[in-house]
Amino acid sequence: MNAKLSAGLLVTALLITGCGGGSGGSGQSSSTPKVGLITKTETNPFFVKMKEGAEKAAKTGGMELMTAAGKFDGDNASQITAVENMVAAGVKGILITPSDTKAIVPAIKKARDAGVLVIALDTPTEPQDATDALFATDNLKAGELIGQYAKAAMAGKPAKIATLDLAPGITVGRLRHDGFLKGYGIQEGDPSIVCSQDTRGDQAKGQTAMETCLQKAPDINVVYTINEPAALGAYTALKAKGREKDVLIVSVDGGCTGTKAVQSGQIAATSQQYPLKMAEDGVKAVAEFAKSGKKASGYTDTGVTLITDKSVSGVEAKDTAFGLANCWG
């Protein structure tokens, strides 16, 4: 979930391929409707699971799937090129997790003007109605759940909070951060927030951010993280200082690695989201559009569940057995 631009090697990053149908894209009939999936990266387990969901739904729905991804989280240039290539290939619809929620909008407008249904997955564009529809986790709610959990788990003890965030200007990061504050019952600038650092959702950067925060405020006792890689980086830094058992870490995503970290006690709780469902529902919506001309519209909440083995009063949650049965990665 993050940022940078590069131009020269765009084609190698795109990896546009045909899926579904026994012999792949080249074996598809020209009458087979096409759907495109553009993710932020190919390697993030979240997007790997999303692609898996799209492949399954495309095969079931008799559609040809084209896929593309940026070289890194934030690679808007590759996503623009992917949109253009998919429109030229005659796709009926494009599913996209936008890396730059504002800069991608002109390319999306051109696609929609060409009659292509465009659905954002996971991350809304800015403005949200730049796409026909959004299928995503309610990221504000995801943050709110772990904020409520952290507040209840602290049981009235004064909090010294570190927020390990994503990066400036990225919608998902802002929504999760704001949701955490709302759930905890505080506002931006509250004195209980003693350190805030950006991590780009990266484990190594999460560790560095936590080290920086501990230098600034050694008595930190609550850590909010944008995702589980950042949470595991924070845990590593805390463990190096002998603080891993007395600091509450909460996070968002619900990947299998993160859920196992909840099970082992490294992370106290996480909000689990469901990328496979996002992609499956998105492909089904494009299939319906190809069949009937009916366009999906508005926002579809694909669900979020608090996962913890240390439940607290007043906050609904599922245990890690449920989390591991529904995780990804």
PDB file of N, CA and C in Angstrom, residues 55-98:
ATOM      1  N   GLU A  55      -9.421 -15.331 -10.596  1.00  0.00           N
ATOM      2  CA  GLU A  55      -9.236 -16.472 -11.495  1.00  0.00           C
ATOM      3  C   GLU A  55     -10.372 -17.487 -11.330  1.00  0.00           C
ATOM      4  N   LYS A  56     -10.724 -17.749 -10.079  1.00  0.00           N
ATOM      5  CA  LYS A  56     -11.792 -18.707  -9.789  1.00  0.00           C
ATOM      6  C   LYS A  56     -13.132 -18.224 -10.364  1.00  0.00           C
ATOM      7  N   ALA A  57     -13.433 -16.952 -10.109  1.00  0.00           N
ATOM      8  CA  ALA A  57     -14.713 -16.408 -10.580  1.00  0.00           C
ATOM      9  C   ALA A  57     -14.755 -16.306 -12.097  1.00  0.00           C
ATOM     10  N   ALA A  58     -13.637 -15.957 -12.720  1.00  0.00           N
ATOM     11  CA  ALA A  58     -13.601 -15.851 -14.183  1.00  0.00           C
ATOM     12  C   ALA A  58     -13.823 -17.222 -14.830  1.00  0.00           C
ATOM     13  N   LYS A  59     -13.188 -18.237 -14.263  1.00  0.00           N
ATOM     14  CA  LYS A  59     -13.345 -19.591 -14.795  1.00  0.00           C
ATOM     15  C   LYS A  59     -14.797 -20.049 -14.662  1.00  0.00           C
ATOM     16  N   THR A  60     -15.371 -19.807 -13.500  1.00  0.00           N
ATOM     17  CA  THR A  60     -16.762 -20.195 -13.266  1.00  0.00           C
ATOM     18  C   THR A  60     -17.719 -19.441 -14.177  1.00  0.00           C
ATOM     19  N   GLY A  61     -17.418 -18.161 -14.410  1.00  0.00           N
ATOM     20  CA  GLY A  61     -18.314 -17.314 -15.194  1.00  0.00           C
ATOM     21  C   GLY A  61     -18.056 -17.323 -16.687  1.00  0.00           C
ATOM     22  N   GLY A  62     -17.098 -18.140 -17.150  1.00  0.00           N
ATOM     23  CA  GLY A  62     -16.819 -18.225 -18.583  1.00  0.00           C
ATOM     24  C   GLY A  62     -16.214 -16.960 -19.154  1.00  0.00           C
ATOM     25  N   MET A  63     -15.343 -16.307 -18.368  1.00  0.00           N
ATOM     26  CA  MET A  63     -14.707 -15.073 -18.813  1.00  0.00           C
ATOM     27  C   MET A  63     -13.201 -15.267 -18.944  1.00  0.00           C
ATOM     28  N   GLU A  64     -12.598 -14.436 -19.757  1.00  0.00           N
ATOM     29  CA  GLU A  64     -11.139 -14.410 -19.887  1.00  0.00           C
ATOM     30  C   GLU A  64     -10.593 -13.330 -18.952  1.00  0.00           C
ATOM     31  N   LEU A  65      -9.650 -13.702 -18.109  1.00  0.00           N
ATOM     32  CA  LEU A  65      -9.070 -12.766 -17.153  1.00  0.00           C
ATOM     33  C   LEU A  65      -7.723 -12.264 -17.637  1.00  0.00           C
ATOM     34  N   MET A  66      -7.555 -10.947 -17.643  1.00  0.00           N
ATOM     35  CA  MET A  66      -6.257 -10.316 -17.879  1.00  0.00           C
ATOM     36  C   MET A  66      -5.797  -9.722 -16.551  1.00  0.00           C
ATOM     37  N   THR A  67      -4.520  -9.855 -16.240  1.00  0.00           N
ATOM     38  CA  THR A  67      -4.012  -9.313 -14.981  1.00  0.00           C
ATOM     39  C   THR A  67      -2.795  -8.435 -15.215  1.00  0.00           C
ATOM     40  N   ALA A  68      -2.611  -7.483 -14.325  1.00  0.00           N
ATOM     41  CA  ALA A  68      -1.453  -6.599 -14.380  1.00  0.00           C
ATOM     42  C   ALA A  68      -1.174  -6.079 -12.978  1.00  0.00           C
ATOM     43  N   ALA A  69       0.045  -5.625 -12.762  1.00  0.00           N
ATOM     44  CA  ALA A  69       0.409  -5.078 -11.457  1.00  0.00           C
ATOM     45  C   ALA A  69       1.579  -4.124 -11.605  1.00  0.00           C
ATOM     46  N   GLY A  70       1.698  -3.227 -10.650  1.00  0.00           N
ATOM     47  CA  GLY A  70       2.860  -2.353 -10.607  1.00  0.00           C
ATOM     48  C   GLY A  70       4.084  -3.087 -10.092  1.00  0.00           C
ATOM     49  N   LYS A  71       5.238  -2.475 -10.239  1.00  0.00           N
ATOM     50  CA  LYS A  71       6.477  -3.061  -9.746  1.00  0.00           C
ATOM     51  C   LYS A  71       6.599  -2.894  -8.239  1.00  0.00           C
ATOM     52  N   PHE A  72       5.880  -1.905  -7.703  1.00  0.00           N
ATOM     53  CA  PHE A  72       5.929  -1.630  -6.266  1.00  0.00           C
ATOM     54  C   PHE A  72       4.646  -0.920  -5.888  1.00  0.00           C
ATOM     55  N   ASP A  73       4.345  -0.905  -4.613  1.00  0.00           N
ATOM     56  CA  ASP A  73       3.142  -0.248  -4.124  1.00  0.00           C
ATOM     57  C   ASP A  73       3.315   1.258  -4.292  1.00  0.00           C
ATOM     58  N   GLY A  74       2.460   1.863  -5.105  1.00  0.00           N
ATOM     59  CA  GLY A  74       2.587   3.279  -5.415  1.00  0.00           C
ATOM     60  C   GLY A  74       2.952   3.539  -6.865  1.00  0.00           C
ATOM     61  N   ASP A  75       3.138   2.468  -7.634  1.00  0.00           N
ATOM     62  CA  ASP A  75       3.556   2.597  -9.038  1.00  0.00           C
ATOM     63  C   ASP A  75       2.352   2.936  -9.920  1.00  0.00           C
ATOM     64  N   ASN A  76       1.988   4.206  -9.932  1.00  0.00           N
ATOM     65  CA  ASN A  76       0.823   4.660 -10.692  1.00  0.00           C
ATOM     66  C   ASN A  76       1.042   4.540 -12.204  1.00  0.00           C
ATOM     67  N   ALA A  77       2.250   4.790 -12.660  1.00  0.00           N
ATOM     68  CA  ALA A  77       2.522   4.757 -14.105  1.00  0.00           C
ATOM     69  C   ALA A  77       2.203   3.396 -14.713  1.00  0.00           C
ATOM     70  N   SER A  78       2.589   2.330 -14.031  1.00  0.00           N
ATOM     71  CA  SER A  78       2.297   0.986 -14.532  1.00  0.00           C
ATOM     72  C   SER A  78       0.801   0.731 -14.563  1.00  0.00           C
ATOM     73  N   GLN A  79       0.089   1.236 -13.562  1.00  0.00           N
ATOM     74  CA  GLN A  79      -1.362   1.025 -13.537  1.00  0.00           C
ATOM     75  C   GLN A  79      -2.053   1.776 -14.672  1.00  0.00           C
ATOM     76  N   ILE A  80      -1.585   2.971 -14.977  1.00  0.00           N
ATOM     77  CA  ILE A  80      -2.155   3.725 -16.108  1.00  0.00           C
ATOM     78  C   ILE A  80      -1.969   2.942 -17.402  1.00  0.00           C
ATOM     79  N   THR A  81      -0.760   2.448 -17.624  1.00  0.00           N
ATOM     80  CA  THR A  81      -0.479   1.686 -18.835  1.00  0.00           C
ATOM     81  C   THR A  81      -1.335   0.427 -18.901  1.00  0.00           C
ATOM     82  N   ALA A  82      -1.530  -0.218 -17.758  1.00  0.00           N
ATOM     83  CA  ALA A  82      -2.353  -1.426 -17.716  1.00  0.00           C
ATOM     84  C   ALA A  82      -3.803  -1.120 -18.094  1.00  0.00           C
ATOM     85  N   VAL A  83      -4.335  -0.025 -17.581  1.00  0.00           N
ATOM     86  CA  VAL A  83      -5.701   0.384 -17.932  1.00  0.00           C
ATOM     87  C   VAL A  83      -5.794   0.581 -19.439  1.00  0.00           C
ATOM     88  N   GLU A  84      -4.867   1.310 -19.995  1.00  0.00           N
ATOM     89  CA  GLU A  84      -4.887   1.595 -21.434  1.00  0.00           C
ATOM     90  C   GLU A  84      -4.805   0.315 -22.259  1.00  0.00           C
ATOM     91  N   ASN A  85      -3.916  -0.602 -21.858  1.00  0.00           N
ATOM     92  CA  ASN A  85      -3.763  -1.861 -22.593  1.00  0.00           C
ATOM     93  C   ASN A  85      -5.021  -2.723 -22.510  1.00  0.00           C
ATOM     94  N   MET A  86      -5.648  -2.725 -21.356  1.00  0.00           N
ATOM     95  CA  MET A  86      -6.856  -3.536 -21.193  1.00  0.00           C
ATOM     96  C   MET A  86      -8.025  -2.976 -21.991  1.00  0.00           C
ATOM     97  N   VAL A  87      -8.152  -1.658 -22.014  1.00  0.00           N
ATOM     98  CA  VAL A  87      -9.200  -1.035 -22.831  1.00  0.00           C
ATOM     99  C   VAL A  87      -8.972  -1.383 -24.305  1.00  0.00           C
ATOM    100  N   ALA A  88      -7.714  -1.288 -24.737  1.00  0.00           N
ATOM    101  CA  ALA A  88      -7.387  -1.614 -26.132  1.00  0.00           C
ATOM    102  C   ALA A  88      -7.684  -3.076 -26.451  1.00  0.00           C
ATOM    103  N   ALA A  89      -7.566  -3.949 -25.436  1.00  0.00           N
ATOM    104  CA  ALA A  89      -7.820  -5.382 -25.636  1.00  0.00           C
ATOM    105  C   ALA A  89      -9.303  -5.716 -25.616  1.00  0.00           C
ATOM    106  N   GLY A  90     -10.146  -4.729 -25.299  1.00  0.00           N
ATOM    107  CA  GLY A  90     -11.585  -4.935 -25.365  1.00  0.00           C
ATOM    108  C   GLY A  90     -12.228  -5.521 -24.125  1.00  0.00           C
ATOM    109  N   VAL A  91     -11.641  -5.267 -22.956  1.00  0.00           N
ATOM    110  CA  VAL A  91     -12.259  -5.785 -21.732  1.00  0.00           C
ATOM    111  C   VAL A  91     -13.632  -5.151 -21.496  1.00  0.00           C
ATOM    112  N   LYS A  92     -14.523  -5.912 -20.880  1.00  0.00           N
ATOM    113  CA  LYS A  92     -15.836  -5.394 -20.496  1.00  0.00           C
ATOM    114  C   LYS A  92     -15.744  -4.609 -19.184  1.00  0.00           C
ATOM    115  N   GLY A  93     -14.816  -5.032 -18.342  1.00  0.00           N
ATOM    116  CA  GLY A  93     -14.678  -4.363 -17.059  1.00  0.00           C
ATOM    117  C   GLY A  93     -13.264  -4.471 -16.528  1.00  0.00           C
ATOM    118  N   ILE A  94     -12.893  -3.514 -15.674  1.00  0.00           N
ATOM    119  CA  ILE A  94     -11.585  -3.509 -15.025  1.00  0.00           C
ATOM    120  C   ILE A  94     -11.794  -3.421 -13.520  1.00  0.00           C
ATOM    121  N   LEU A  95     -11.120  -4.308 -12.794  1.00  0.00           N
ATOM    122  CA  LEU A  95     -11.075  -4.263 -11.337  1.00  0.00           C
ATOM    123  C   LEU A  95      -9.694  -3.733 -10.965  1.00  0.00           C
ATOM    124  N   ILE A  96      -9.644  -2.708 -10.109  1.00  0.00           N
ATOM    125  CA  ILE A  96      -8.361  -2.075  -9.814  1.00  0.00           C
ATOM    126  C   ILE A  96      -8.229  -1.723  -8.341  1.00  0.00           C
ATOM    127  N   THR A  97      -7.043  -2.000  -7.786  1.00  0.00           N
ATOM    128  CA  THR A  97      -6.680  -1.492  -6.463  1.00  0.00           C
ATOM    129  C   THR A  97      -5.736  -0.309  -6.714  1.00  0.00           C
ATOM    130  N   PRO A  98      -6.247   0.899  -6.722  1.00  0.00           N
ATOM    131  CA  PRO A  98      -5.427   2.042  -7.151  1.00  0.00           C
ATOM    132  C   PRO A  98      -4.272   2.349  -6.205  1.00  0.00           C
TER     133      PRO A  98
END
